[in-house]
Coordinates of C-alpha atoms (C1' of nucleotides) in Angstrom, one line a residue:
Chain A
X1398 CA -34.7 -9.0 3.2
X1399 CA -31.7 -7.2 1.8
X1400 CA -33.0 -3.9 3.2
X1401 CA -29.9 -3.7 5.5
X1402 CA -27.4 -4.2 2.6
X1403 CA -29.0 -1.3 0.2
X1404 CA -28.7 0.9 3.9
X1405 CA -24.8 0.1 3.6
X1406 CA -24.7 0.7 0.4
X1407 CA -26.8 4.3 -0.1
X1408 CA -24.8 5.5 3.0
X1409 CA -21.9 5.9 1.0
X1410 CA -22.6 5.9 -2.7
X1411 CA -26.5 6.7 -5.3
X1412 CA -27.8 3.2 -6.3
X1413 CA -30.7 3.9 -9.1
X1414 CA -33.7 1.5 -9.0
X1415 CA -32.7 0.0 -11.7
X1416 CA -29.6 -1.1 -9.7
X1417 CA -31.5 -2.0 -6.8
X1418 CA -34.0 -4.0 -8.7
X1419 CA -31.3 -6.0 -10.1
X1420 CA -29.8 -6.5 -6.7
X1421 CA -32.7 -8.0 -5.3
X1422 CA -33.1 -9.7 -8.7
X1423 CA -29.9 -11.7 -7.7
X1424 CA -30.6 -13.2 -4.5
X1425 CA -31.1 -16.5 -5.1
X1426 CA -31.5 -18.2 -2.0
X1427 CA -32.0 -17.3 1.8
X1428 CA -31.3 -19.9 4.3
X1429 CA -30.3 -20.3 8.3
X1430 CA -27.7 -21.2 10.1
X1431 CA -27.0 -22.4 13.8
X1432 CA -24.4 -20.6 15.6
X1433 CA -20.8 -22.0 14.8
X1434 CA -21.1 -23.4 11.8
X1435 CA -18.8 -23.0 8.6
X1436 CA -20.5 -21.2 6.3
X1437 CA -17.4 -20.9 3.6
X1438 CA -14.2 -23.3 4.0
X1439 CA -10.8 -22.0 3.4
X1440 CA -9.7 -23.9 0.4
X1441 CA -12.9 -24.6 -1.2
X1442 CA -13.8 -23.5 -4.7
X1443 CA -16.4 -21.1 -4.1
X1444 CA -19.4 -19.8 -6.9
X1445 CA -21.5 -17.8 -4.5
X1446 CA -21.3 -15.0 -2.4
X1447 CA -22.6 -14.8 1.0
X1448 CA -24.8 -11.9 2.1
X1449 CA -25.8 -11.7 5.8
X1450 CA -29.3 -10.9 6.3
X1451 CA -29.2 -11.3 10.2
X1452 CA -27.0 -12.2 12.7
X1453 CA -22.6 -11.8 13.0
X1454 CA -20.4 -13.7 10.9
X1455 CA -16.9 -14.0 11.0
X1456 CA -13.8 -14.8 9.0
X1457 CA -10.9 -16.7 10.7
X1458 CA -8.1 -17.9 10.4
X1459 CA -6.3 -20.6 12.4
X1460 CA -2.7 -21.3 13.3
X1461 CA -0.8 -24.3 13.4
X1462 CA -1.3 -23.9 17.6
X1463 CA -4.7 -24.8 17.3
X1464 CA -5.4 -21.0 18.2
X1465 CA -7.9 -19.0 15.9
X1466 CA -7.5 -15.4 14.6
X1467 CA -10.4 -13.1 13.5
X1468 CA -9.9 -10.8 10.9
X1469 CA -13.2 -9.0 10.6
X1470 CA -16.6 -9.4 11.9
X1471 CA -19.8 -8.7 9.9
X1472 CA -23.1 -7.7 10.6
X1473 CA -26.1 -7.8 8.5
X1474 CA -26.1 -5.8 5.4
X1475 CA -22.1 -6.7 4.7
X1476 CA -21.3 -9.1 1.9
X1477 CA -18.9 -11.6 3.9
X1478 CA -16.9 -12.6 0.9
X1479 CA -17.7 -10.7 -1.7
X1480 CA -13.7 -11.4 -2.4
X1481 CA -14.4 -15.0 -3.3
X1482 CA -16.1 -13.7 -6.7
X1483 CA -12.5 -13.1 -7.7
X1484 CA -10.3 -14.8 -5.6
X1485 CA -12.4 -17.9 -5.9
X1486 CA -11.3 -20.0 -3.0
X1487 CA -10.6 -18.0 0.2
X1488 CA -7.8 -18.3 2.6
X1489 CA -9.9 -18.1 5.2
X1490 CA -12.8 -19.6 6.9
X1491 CA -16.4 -17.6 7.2
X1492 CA -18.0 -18.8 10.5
X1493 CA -21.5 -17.9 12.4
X1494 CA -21.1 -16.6 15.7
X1495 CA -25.1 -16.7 15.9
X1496 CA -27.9 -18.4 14.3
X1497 CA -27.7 -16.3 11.2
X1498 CA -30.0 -15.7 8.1
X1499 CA -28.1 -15.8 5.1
X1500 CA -28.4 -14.7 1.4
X1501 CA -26.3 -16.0 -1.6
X1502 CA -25.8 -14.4 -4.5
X1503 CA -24.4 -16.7 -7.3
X1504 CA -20.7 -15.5 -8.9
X1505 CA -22.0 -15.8 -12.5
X1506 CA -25.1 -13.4 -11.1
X1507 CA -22.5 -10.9 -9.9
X1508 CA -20.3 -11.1 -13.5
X1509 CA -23.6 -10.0 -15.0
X1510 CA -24.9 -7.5 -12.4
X1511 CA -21.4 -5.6 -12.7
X1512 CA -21.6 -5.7 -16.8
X1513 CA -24.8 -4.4 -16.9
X1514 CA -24.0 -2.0 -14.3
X1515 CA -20.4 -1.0 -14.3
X1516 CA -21.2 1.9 -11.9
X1517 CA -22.6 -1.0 -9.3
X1518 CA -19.3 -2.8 -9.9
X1519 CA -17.3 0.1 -9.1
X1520 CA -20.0 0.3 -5.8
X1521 CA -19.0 -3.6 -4.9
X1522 CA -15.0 -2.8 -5.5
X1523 CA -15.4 -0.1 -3.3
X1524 CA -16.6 -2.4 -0.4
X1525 CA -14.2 -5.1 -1.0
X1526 CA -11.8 -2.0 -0.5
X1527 CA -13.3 -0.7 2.5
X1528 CA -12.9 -4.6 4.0
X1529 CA -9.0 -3.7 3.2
X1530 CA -9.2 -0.2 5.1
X1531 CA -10.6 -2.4 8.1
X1532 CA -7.9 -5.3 7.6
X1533 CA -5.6 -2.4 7.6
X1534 CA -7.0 -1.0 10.8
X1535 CA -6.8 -4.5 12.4
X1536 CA -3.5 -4.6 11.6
X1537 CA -2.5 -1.5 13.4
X1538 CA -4.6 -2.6 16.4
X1539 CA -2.9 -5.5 16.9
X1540 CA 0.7 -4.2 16.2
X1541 CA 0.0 -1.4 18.2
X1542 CA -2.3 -0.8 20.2
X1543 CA -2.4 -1.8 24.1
X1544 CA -5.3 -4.2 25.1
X1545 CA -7.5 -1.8 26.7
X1546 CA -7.5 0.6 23.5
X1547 CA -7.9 -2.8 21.1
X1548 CA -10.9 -3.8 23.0
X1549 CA -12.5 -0.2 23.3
X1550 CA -11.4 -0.3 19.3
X1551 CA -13.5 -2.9 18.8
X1552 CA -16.8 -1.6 20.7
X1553 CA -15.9 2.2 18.3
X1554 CA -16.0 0.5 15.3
X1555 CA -18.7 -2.1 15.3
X1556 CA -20.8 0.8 17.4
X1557 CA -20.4 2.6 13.7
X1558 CA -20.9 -0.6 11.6
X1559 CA -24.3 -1.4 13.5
X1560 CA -25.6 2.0 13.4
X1561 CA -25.1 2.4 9.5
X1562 CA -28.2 -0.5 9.4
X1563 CA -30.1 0.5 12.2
X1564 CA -28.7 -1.6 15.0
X1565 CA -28.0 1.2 17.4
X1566 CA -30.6 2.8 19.7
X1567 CA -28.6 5.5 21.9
X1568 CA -25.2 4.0 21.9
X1569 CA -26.6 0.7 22.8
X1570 CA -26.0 -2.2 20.4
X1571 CA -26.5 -6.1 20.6
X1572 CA -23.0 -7.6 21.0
X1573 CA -23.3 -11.4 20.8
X1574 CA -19.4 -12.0 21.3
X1575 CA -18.2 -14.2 24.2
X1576 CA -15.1 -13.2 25.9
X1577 CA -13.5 -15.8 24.0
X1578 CA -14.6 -14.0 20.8
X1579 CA -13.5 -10.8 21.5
X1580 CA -10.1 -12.7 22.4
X1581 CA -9.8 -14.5 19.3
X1582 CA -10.7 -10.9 17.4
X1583 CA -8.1 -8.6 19.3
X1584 CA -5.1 -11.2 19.5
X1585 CA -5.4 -11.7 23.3
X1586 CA -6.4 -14.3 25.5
X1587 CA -9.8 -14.7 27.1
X1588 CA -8.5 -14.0 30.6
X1589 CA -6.9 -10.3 29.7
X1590 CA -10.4 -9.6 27.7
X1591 CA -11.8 -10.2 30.7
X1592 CA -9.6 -8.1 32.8
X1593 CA -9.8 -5.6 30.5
X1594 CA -13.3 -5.1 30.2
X1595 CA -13.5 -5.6 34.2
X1596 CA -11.2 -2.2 33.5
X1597 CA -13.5 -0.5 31.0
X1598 CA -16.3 -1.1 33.1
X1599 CA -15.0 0.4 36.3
X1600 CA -13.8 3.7 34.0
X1601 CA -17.8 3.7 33.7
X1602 CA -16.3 4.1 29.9
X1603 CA -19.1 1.1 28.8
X1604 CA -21.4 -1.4 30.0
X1605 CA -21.4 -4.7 28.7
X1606 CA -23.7 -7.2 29.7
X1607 CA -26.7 -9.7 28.4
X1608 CA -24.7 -9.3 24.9
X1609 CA -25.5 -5.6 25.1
X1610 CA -23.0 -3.2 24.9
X1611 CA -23.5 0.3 25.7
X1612 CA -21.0 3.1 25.1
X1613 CA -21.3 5.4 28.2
X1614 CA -18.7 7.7 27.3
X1615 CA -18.1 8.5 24.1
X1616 CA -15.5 10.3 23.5
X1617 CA -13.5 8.8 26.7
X1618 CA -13.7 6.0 24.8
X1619 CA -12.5 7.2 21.3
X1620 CA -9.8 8.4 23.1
X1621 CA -9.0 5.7 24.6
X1622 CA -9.2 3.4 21.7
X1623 CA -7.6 6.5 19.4
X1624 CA -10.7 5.7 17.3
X1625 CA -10.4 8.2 14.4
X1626 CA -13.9 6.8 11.8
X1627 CA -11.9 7.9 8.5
X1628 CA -11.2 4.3 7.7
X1629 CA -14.4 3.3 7.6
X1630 CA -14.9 5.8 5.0
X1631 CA -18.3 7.5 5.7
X1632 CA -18.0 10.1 2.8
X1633 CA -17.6 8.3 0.4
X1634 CA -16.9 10.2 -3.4
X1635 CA -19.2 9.5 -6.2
X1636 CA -17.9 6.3 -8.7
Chain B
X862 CA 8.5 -0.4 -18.2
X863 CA 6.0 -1.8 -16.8
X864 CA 7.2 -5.2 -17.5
X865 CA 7.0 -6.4 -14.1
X866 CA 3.6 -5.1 -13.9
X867 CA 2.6 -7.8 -16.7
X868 CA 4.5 -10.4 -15.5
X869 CA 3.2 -10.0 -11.9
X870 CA -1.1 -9.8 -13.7
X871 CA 0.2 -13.5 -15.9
X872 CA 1.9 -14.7 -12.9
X873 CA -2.5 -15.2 -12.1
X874 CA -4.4 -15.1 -15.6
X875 CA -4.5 -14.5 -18.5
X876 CA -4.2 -11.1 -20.1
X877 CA -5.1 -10.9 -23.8
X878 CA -2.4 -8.6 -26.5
X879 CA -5.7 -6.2 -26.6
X880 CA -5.6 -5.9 -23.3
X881 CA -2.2 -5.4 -23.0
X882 CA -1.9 -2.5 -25.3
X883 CA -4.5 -0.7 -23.5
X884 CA -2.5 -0.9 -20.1
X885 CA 0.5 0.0 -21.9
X886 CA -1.3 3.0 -23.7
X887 CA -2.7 4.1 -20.0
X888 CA 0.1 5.2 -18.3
X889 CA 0.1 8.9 -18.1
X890 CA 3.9 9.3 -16.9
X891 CA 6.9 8.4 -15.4
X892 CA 9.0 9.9 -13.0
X893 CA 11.8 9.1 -10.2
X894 CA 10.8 9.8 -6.5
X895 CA 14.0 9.9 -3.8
X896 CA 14.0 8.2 -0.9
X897 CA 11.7 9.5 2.3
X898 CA 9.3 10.7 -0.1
X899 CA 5.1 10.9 0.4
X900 CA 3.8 9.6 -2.9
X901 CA 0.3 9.6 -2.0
X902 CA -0.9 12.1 1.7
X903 CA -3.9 10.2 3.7
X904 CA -6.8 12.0 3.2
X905 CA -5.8 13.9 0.1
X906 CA -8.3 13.2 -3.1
X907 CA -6.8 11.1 -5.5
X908 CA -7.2 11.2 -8.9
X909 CA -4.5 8.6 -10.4
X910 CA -2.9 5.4 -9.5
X911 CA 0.4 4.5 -8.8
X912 CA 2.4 2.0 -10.1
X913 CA 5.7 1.0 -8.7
X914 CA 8.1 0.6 -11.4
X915 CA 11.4 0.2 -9.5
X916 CA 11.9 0.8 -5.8
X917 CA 10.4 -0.2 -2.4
X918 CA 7.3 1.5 -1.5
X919 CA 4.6 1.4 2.0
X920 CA 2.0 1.9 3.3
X921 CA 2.4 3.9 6.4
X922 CA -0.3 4.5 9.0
X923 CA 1.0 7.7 11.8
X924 CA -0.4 6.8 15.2
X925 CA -0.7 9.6 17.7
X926 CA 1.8 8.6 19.9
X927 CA 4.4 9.2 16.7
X928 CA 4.9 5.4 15.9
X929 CA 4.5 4.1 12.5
X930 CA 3.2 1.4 11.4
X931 CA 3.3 -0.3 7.9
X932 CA 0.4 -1.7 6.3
X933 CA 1.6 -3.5 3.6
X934 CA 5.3 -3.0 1.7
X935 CA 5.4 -2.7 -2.7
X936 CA 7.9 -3.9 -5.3
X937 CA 8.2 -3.1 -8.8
X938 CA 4.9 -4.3 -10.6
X939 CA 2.5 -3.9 -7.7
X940 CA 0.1 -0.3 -7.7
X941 CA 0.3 0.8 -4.3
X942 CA -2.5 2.6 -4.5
X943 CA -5.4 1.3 -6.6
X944 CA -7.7 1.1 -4.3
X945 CA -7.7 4.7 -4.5
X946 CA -9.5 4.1 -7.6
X947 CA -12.9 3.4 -5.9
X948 CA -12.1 4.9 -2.5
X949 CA -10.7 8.2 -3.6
X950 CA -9.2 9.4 -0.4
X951 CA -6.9 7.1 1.5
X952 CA -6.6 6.7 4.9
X953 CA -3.0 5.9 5.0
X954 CA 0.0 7.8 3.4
X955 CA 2.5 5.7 0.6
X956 CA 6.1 6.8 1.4
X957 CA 9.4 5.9 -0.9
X958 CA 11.8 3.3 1.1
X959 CA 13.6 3.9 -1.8
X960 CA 14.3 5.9 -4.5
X961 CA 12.0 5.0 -6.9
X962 CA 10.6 5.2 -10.3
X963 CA 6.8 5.5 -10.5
X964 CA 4.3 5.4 -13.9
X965 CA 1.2 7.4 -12.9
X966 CA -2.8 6.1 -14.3
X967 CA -5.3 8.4 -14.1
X968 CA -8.8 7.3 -12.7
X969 CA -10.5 8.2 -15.7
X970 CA -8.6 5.8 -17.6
X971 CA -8.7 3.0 -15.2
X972 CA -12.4 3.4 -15.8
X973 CA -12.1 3.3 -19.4
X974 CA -10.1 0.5 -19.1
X975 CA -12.2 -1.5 -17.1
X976 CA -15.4 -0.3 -19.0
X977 CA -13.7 -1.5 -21.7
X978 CA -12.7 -4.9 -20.7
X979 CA -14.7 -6.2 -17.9
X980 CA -12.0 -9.0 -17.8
X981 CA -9.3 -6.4 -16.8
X982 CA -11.6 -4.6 -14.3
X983 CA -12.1 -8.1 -13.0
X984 CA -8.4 -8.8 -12.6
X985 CA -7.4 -5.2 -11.4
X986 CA -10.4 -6.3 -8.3
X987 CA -8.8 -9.5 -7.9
X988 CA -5.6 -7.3 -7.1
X989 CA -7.1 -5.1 -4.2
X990 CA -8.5 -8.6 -3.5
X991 CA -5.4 -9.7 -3.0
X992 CA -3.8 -6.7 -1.2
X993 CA -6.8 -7.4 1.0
X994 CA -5.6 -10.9 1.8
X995 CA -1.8 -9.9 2.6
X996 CA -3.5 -7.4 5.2
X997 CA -5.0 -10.5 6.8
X998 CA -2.3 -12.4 6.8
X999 CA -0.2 -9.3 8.4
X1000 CA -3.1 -8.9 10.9
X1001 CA -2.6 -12.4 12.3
X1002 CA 1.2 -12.1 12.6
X1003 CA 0.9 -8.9 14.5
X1004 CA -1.9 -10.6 16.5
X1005 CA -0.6 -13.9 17.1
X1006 CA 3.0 -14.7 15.9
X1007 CA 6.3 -14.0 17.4
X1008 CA 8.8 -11.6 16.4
X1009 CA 10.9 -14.5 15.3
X1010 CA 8.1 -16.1 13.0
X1011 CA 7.1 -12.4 11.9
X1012 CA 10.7 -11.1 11.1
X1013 CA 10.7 -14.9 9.4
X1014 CA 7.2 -14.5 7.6
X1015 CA 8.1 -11.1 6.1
X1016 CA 11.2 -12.4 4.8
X1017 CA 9.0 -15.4 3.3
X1018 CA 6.7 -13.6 1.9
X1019 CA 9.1 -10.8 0.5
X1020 CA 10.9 -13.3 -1.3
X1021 CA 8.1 -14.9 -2.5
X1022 CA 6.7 -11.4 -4.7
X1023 CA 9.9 -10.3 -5.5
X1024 CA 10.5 -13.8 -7.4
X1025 CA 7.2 -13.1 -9.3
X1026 CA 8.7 -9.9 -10.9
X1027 CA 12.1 -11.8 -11.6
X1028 CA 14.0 -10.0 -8.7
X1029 CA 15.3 -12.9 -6.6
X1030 CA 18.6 -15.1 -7.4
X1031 CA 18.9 -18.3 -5.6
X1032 CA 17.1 -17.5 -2.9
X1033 CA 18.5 -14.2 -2.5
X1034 CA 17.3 -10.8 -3.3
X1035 CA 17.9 -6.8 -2.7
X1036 CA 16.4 -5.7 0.3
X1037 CA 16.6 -2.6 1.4
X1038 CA 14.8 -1.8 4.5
X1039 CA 16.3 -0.5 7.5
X1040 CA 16.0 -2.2 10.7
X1041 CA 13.6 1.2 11.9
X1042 CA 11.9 0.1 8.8
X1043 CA 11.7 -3.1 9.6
X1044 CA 10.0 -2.3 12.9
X1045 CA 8.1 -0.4 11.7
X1046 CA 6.6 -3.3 9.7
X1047 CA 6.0 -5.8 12.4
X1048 CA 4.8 -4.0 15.4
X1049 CA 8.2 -4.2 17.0
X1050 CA 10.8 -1.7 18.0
X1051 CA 13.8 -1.9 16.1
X1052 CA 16.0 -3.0 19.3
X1053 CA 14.1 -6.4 19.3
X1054 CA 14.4 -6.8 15.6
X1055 CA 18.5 -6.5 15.7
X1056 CA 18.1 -9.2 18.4
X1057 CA 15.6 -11.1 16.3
X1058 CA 17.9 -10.9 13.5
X1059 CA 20.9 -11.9 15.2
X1060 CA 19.6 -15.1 16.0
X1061 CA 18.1 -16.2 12.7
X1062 CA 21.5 -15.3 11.5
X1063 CA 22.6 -17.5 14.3
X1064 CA 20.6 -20.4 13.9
X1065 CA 21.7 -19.8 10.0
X1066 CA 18.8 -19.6 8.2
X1067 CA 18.8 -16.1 6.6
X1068 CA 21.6 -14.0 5.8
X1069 CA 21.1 -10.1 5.8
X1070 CA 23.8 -7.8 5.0
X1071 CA 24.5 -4.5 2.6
X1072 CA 20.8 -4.4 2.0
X1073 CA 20.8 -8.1 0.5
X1074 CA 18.4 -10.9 2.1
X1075 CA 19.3 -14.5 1.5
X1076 CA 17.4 -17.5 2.7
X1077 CA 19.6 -20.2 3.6
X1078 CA 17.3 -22.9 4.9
X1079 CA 13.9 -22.2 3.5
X1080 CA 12.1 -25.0 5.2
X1081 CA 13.7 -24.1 8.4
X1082 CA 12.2 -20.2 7.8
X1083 CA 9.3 -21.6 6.6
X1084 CA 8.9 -23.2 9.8
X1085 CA 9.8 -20.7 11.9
X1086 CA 7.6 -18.5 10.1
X1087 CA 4.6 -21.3 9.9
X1088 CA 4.6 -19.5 6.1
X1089 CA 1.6 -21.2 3.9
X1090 CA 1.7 -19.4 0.6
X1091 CA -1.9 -19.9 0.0
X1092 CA -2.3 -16.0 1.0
X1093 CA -0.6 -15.0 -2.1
X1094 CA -3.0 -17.0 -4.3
X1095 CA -0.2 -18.4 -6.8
X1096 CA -2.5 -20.7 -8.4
X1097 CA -5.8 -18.1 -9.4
X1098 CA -9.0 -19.0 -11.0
X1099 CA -9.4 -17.9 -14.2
X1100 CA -12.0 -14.4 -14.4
Chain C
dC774 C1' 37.0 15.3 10.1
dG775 C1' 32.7 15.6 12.1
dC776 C1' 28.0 14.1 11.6
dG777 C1' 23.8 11.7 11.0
dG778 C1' 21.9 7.4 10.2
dT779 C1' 22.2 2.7 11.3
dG780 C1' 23.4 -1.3 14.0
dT781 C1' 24.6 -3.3 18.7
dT782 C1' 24.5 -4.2 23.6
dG783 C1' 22.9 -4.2 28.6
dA784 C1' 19.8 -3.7 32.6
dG785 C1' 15.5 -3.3 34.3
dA786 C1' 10.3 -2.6 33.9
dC787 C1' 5.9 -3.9 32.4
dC788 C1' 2.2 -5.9 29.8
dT789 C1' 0.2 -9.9 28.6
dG790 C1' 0.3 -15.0 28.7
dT791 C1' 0.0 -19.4 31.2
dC792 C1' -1.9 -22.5 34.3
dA793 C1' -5.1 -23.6 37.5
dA794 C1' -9.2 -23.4 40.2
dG795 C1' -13.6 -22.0 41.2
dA796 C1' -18.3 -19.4 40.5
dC797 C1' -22.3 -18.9 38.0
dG798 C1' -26.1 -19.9 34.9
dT799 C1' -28.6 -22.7 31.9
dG800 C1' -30.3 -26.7 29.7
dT801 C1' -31.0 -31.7 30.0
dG802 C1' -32.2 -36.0 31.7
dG803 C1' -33.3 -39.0 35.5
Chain D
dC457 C1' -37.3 -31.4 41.5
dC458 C1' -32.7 -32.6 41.6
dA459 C1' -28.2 -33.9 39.6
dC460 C1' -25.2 -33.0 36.4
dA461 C1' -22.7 -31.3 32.4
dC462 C1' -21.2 -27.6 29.9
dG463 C1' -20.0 -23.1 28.4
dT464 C1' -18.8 -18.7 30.2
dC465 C1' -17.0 -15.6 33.4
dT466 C1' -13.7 -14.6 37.2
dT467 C1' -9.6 -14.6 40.1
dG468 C1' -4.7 -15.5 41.7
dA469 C1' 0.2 -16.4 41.2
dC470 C1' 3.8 -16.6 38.4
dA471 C1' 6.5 -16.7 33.9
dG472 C1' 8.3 -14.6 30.0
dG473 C1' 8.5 -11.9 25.7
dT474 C1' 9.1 -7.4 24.4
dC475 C1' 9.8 -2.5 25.5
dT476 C1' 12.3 1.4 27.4
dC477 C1' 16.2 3.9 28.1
dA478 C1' 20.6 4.5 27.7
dA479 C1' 25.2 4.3 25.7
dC480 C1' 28.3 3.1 22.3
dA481 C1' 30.3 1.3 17.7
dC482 C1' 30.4 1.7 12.9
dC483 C1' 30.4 3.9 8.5
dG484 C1' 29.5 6.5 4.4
dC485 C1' 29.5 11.1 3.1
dG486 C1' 29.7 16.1 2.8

DNA sequence: CGCGGTGTTGAGACCTGTCAAGACGTGTGG
DNA sequence: CCACACGTCTTGACAGGTCTCAACACCGCG
């Protein structure tokens, strides 16, 4: 069940079995969603975290316009607002953008999971910071970054997300995102994704079909996104 | 000394006289950067936070092409870098916008300190936390807002953290960043901010001369801006 | 007194947005 | 089995915000 979180998290740092156990001690409930629901409302007073089990989640935010903004996608193993167990109430919404299976870990669970275990505290800061390298990276993308290299940006990074838990056979990946999605992710409109990708596609750089993506060209493609992994933070140091 | 520092951590909760001492008694030392300065190299391994004492501090992210972009801007009482605390290495450089005075606190002792009092480690997470949500918020004005409402929204939100740590009179406050810097900040080039900045002045609703910044109509900027607050989390949850 | 950093201005180019229409595929109900 | 609705993808023409590339003004400072 959380099999796909503990893969995140023993990529980058030791968990005993004594921390495991009490991490799978915690869950205390699993549940489904549909596509496009609200799984956590900006505003509300949360006292659970969300772990995704299966499926992509998002948080968003939306502008007086009525438009939405992304500012990161998950995918199963990622806590999706791991921040709410100190923030409380989030400035943001968490939204499906597929049926999803869901775990919850309670607030008052996590207190007592990082006092018994400072070391798995340190673990969880650590991926609330590594959310913050990838809000950082998001930031650059958008302030930067022309669309072509935000949407090949995209298609890097998740590439490396998915494959940390398993989700990628031979640079193939499941990509449920509509055009409108990846619009609403990269700060563009649904037309230009789809011009773009038309692009992409032509450069023989990807293929991107069925939600499948497959990266045809790696290193054509880092290039063209300037996709440099160090923010994602693969080596991580021992806490 | 790090006065601000407190003020900025009971601006949100609580912080006990016990708990106070031991931040007091972590600082390992103080010492005056110039201007232009790299406080803290991406990629270098860390052993020590920074805290910003006086001065303007950034994050700075180098893009290939030679642009710059900021990642998030520090005023006296903020750590620039605690995240460096769990991730170690950082994927970003902190440069001096100013000259500066900076208190150093070693790893080790943060760990003490929040091994110590769990409450503290709690409120130091809820400060990356935080960080985190700023990021967000940047990432959607880079994404989705115009360089009016961004030049605006930084000018909100400046104003907003400076009055925190005591720094803002009636509105108005020391602000030293260049119109490059600026730029740099937003995702624009620093022609379009003088234009941008000619007609807020214009439309009179800031003022910004000699490295002062003065909000004249705050709900005009606030509109422009379509500035919500909420991001900076003002009103926290007790931990 | 010259110099480097900063701020200002103008003209033209270009990337991305806007608006609109249509194609395509799939599920649903008659 | 067909008709229809709906979401998604695609295409075209045009508009507009921001960038690029100068050049110049201003000013504090060595």
């Amino acid at each position: 069940m959380i099999n796909s979180h503990l893969q995140k998290l023993r990529r980058r740092h030791d968990i005993s079995t004594a921390e495991e156990a009490a991490i799978r001690d915690s869950i205390s409930d699993v549940r489904k969603v549909r596509a496009d629901e609200v799984v956590a409302r900006a505003g509300d007073l949360l006292s659970e975290c969300t772990l995704l089990v299966e499926g992509w989640l998002a948080r968003v935010k939306d502008l007086r316009s009525g438009v939405r903004q992304f500012t990161e996608l998950h995918v199963p193993g990622d806590f999706a607002d791991l921040h709410s167990f100190t923030l409380k109430r989030l400035e943001h919404d968490v939204v499906s953008l597929t049926p999803c299976t869901i775990a919850t870990v309670p607030h008052e669970r996590m207190r007592e999971l990082t006092e018994t275990f400072p070391h798995l505290g340190r673990v969880y800061w650590f991926s609330t910071n590594l959310d913050a390298a990838i809000h950082r990276e998001w930031t650059v993308c958008m302030a930067r970054r022309s669309a072509m290299a935000r949407v090949a940006h995209l298609l890097c990074e998740m590439c490396v997300r998915l494959d940390i838990v398993g989700r990628v056979q031979d640079r193939s990946f499941d990509f449920p995102l509509t055009q409108t999605d990846l619009a609403e992710c990269l700060g563009l409109t649904s037309v230009h994704v789809n011009r773009t990708l038309q692009e992409l596609r032509k450069r023989k750089l990807i293929s991107l079909e069925n939600r499948r993506a497959t990266i045809l060209e790696p290193d054509a493609l880092h290039e063209v996104a300037e996709f440099d992994p160090a923010y994602l933070y693969l080596e991580a140091e021992p806490l």
